Coordinates of N, CA and C in Angstrom, one line a residue:
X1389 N -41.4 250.3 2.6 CA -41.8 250.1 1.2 C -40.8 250.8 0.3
X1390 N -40.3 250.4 -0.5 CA -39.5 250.8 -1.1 C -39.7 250.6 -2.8
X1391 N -39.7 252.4 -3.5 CA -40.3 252.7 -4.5 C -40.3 251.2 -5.9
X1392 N -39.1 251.3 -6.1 CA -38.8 249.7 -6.8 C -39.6 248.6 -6.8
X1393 N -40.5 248.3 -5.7 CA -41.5 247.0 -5.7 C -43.0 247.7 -5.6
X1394 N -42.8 249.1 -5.7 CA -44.1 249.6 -6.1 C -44.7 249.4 -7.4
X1395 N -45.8 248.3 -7.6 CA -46.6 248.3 -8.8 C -46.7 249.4 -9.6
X1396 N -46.7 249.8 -11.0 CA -46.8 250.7 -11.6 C -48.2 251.0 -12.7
X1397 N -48.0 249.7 -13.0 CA -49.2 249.6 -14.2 C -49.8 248.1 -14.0
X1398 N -51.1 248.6 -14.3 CA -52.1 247.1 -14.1 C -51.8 245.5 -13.9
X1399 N -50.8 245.1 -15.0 CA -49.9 244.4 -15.8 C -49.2 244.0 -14.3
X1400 N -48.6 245.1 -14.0 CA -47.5 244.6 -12.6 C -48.3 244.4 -11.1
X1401 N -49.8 245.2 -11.2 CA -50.7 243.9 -9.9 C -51.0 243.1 -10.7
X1402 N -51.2 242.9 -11.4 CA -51.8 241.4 -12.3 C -50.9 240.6 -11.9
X1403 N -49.6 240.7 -11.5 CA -48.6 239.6 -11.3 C -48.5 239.0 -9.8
X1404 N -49.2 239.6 -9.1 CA -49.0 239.5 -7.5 C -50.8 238.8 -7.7
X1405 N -50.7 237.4 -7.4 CA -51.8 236.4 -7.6 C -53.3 237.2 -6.9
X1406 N -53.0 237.7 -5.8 CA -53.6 238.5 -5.0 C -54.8 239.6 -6.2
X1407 N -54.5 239.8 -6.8 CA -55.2 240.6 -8.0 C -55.9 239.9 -9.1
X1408 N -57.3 240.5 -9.4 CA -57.9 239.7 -10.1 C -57.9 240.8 -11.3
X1409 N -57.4 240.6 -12.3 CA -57.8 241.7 -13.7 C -58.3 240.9 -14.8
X1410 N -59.5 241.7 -14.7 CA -60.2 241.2 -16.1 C -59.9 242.1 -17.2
X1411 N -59.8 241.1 -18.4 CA -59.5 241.9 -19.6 C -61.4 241.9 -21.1
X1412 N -60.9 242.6 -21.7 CA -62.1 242.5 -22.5 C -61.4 241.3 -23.6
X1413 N -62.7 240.1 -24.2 CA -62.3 239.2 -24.9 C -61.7 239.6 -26.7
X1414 N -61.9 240.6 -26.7 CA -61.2 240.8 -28.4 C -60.2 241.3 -28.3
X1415 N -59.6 242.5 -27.5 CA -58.2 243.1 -27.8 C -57.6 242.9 -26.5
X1416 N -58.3 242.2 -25.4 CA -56.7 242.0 -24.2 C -56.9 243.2 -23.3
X1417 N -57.6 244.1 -23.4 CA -57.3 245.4 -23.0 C -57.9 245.0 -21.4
X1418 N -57.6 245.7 -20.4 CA -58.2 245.6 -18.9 C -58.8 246.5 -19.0
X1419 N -60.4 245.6 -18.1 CA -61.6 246.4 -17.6 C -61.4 246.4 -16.5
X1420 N -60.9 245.8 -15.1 CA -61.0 245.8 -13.9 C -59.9 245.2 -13.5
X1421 N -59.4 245.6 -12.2 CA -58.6 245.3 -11.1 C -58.9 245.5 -10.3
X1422 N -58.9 243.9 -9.6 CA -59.5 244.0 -8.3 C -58.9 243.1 -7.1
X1423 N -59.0 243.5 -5.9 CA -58.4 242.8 -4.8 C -59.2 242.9 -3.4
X1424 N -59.4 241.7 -2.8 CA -59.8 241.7 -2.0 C -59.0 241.5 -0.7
X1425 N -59.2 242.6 0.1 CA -58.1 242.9 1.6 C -59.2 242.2 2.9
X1426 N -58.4 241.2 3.6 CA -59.2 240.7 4.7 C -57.9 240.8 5.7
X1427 N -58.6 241.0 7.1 CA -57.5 240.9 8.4 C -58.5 241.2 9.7
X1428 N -58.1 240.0 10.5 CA -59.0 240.4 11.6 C -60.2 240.4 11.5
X1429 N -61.2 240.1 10.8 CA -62.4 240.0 10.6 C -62.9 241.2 9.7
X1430 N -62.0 241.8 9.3 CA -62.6 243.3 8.7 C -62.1 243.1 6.9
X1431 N -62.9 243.4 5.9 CA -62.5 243.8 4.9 C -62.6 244.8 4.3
X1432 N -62.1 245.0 3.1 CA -61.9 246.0 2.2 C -61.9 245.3 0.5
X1433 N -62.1 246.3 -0.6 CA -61.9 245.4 -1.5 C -61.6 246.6 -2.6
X1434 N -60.9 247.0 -3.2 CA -59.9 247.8 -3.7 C -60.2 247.7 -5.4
X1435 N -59.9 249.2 -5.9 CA -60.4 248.0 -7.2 C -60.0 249.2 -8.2
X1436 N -59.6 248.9 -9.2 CA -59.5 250.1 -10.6 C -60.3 250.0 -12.1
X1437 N -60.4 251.2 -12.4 CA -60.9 251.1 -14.3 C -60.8 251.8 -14.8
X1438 N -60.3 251.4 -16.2 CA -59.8 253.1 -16.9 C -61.7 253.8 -16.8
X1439 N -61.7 254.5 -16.8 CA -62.3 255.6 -17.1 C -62.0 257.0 -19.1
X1440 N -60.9 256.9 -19.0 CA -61.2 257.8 -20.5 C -59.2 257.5 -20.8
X1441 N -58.9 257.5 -22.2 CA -57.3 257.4 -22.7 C -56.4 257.7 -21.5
X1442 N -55.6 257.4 -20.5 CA -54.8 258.0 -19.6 C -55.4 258.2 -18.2
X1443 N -56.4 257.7 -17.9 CA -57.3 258.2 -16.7 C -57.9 256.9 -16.1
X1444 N -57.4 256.9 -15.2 CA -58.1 255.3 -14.1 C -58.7 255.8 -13.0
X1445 N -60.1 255.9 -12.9 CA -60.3 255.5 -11.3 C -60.1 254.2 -10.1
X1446 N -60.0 254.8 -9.0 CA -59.6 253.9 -8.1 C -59.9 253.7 -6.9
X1447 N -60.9 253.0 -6.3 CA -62.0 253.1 -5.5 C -61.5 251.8 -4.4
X1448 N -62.0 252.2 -3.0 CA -61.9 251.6 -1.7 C -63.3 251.5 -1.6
X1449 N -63.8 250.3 -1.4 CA -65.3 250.0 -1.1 C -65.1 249.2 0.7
X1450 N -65.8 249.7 1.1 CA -66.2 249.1 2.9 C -67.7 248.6 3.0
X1451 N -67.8 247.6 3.2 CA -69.4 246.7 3.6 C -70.1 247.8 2.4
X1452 N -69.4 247.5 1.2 CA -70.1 247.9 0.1 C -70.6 249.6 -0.5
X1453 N -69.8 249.8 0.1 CA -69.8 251.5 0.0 C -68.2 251.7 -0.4
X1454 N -68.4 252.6 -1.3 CA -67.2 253.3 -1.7 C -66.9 254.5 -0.4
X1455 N -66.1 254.3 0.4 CA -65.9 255.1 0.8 C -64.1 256.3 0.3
X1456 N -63.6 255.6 -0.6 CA -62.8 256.8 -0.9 C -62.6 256.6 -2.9
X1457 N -61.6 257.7 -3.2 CA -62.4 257.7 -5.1 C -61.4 258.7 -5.4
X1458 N -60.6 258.1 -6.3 CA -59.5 259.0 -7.0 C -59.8 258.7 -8.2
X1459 N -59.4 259.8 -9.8 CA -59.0 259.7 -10.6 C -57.7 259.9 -10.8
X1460 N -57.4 259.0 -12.1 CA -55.4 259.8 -12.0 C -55.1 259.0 -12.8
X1461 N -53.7 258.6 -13.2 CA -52.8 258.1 -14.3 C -52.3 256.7 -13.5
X1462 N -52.6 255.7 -14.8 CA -52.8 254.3 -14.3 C -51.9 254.0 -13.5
X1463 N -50.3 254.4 -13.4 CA -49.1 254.6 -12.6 C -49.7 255.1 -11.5
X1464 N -49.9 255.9 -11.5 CA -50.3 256.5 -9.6 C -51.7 255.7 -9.1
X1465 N -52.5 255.3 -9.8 CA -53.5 254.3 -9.0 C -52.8 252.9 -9.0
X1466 N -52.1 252.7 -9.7 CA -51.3 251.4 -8.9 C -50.8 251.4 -7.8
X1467 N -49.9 252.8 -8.1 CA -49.2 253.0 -6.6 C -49.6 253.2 -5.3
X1468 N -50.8 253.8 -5.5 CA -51.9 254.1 -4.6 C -52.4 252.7 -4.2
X1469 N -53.0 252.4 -5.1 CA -53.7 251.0 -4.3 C -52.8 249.8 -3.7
X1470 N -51.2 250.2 -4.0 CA -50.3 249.1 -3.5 C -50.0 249.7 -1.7
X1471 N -50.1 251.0 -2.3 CA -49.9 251.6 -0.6 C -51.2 251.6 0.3
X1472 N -52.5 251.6 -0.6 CA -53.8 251.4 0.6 C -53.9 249.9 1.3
X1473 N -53.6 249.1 0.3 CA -53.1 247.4 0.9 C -52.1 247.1 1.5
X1474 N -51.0 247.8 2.1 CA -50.4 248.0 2.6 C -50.8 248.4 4.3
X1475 N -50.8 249.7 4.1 CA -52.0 250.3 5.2 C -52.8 249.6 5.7
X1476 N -53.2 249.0 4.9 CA -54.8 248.0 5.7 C -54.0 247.1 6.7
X1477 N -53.1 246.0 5.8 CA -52.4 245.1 6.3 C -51.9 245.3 8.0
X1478 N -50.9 246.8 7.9 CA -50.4 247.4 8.9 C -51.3 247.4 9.9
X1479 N -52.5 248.0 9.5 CA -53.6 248.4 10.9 C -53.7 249.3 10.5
X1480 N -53.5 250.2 10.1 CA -53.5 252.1 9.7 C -55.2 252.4 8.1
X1481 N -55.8 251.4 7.9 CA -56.9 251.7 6.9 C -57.8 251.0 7.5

């Protein structure tokens, strides 16, 4: 993987069809990013939201459980969630 095609901001998974981002209908602003990971019968479903000015959570749900939960800066939950779908893909999540 190489840093350069690492998604950075919402805007840049929004561009990979694979991503679903909902925006709010008056100012365009995003509420959600979301992606659903399937392989081999197993899924995952990946997903972000700001939480407060500069701060995105970023959550891994399994058969409907959050099993993992970061806060952080919209840049690094991009990056993060471009590398957890990654990993899953591989075999390694």
């Amino acid at each position: 993987m190489h840093d350069e095609l690492v998604p950075r901001s919402v805007a840049e998974l929004g561009a990979d069809p694979a991503w679903t981002v909902t925006r709010t209908g008056t100012t365009g602003q995003w509420l959600t990013a979301e992606r659903v990971l399937e392989r081999d019968g197993h899924s995952r479903l990946i997903g972000l939201t700001p939480i407060r000015p500069g701060a995105v959570a970023l959550m891994l749900w399994v058969g409907g459980e959050v099993v993992e939960h970061l806060r952080t800066t919209e840049a690094e939950a991009c990056a993060m969630a471009y590398r957890w779908a990654a990993e899953f893909f591989a075999g390694n999540r």
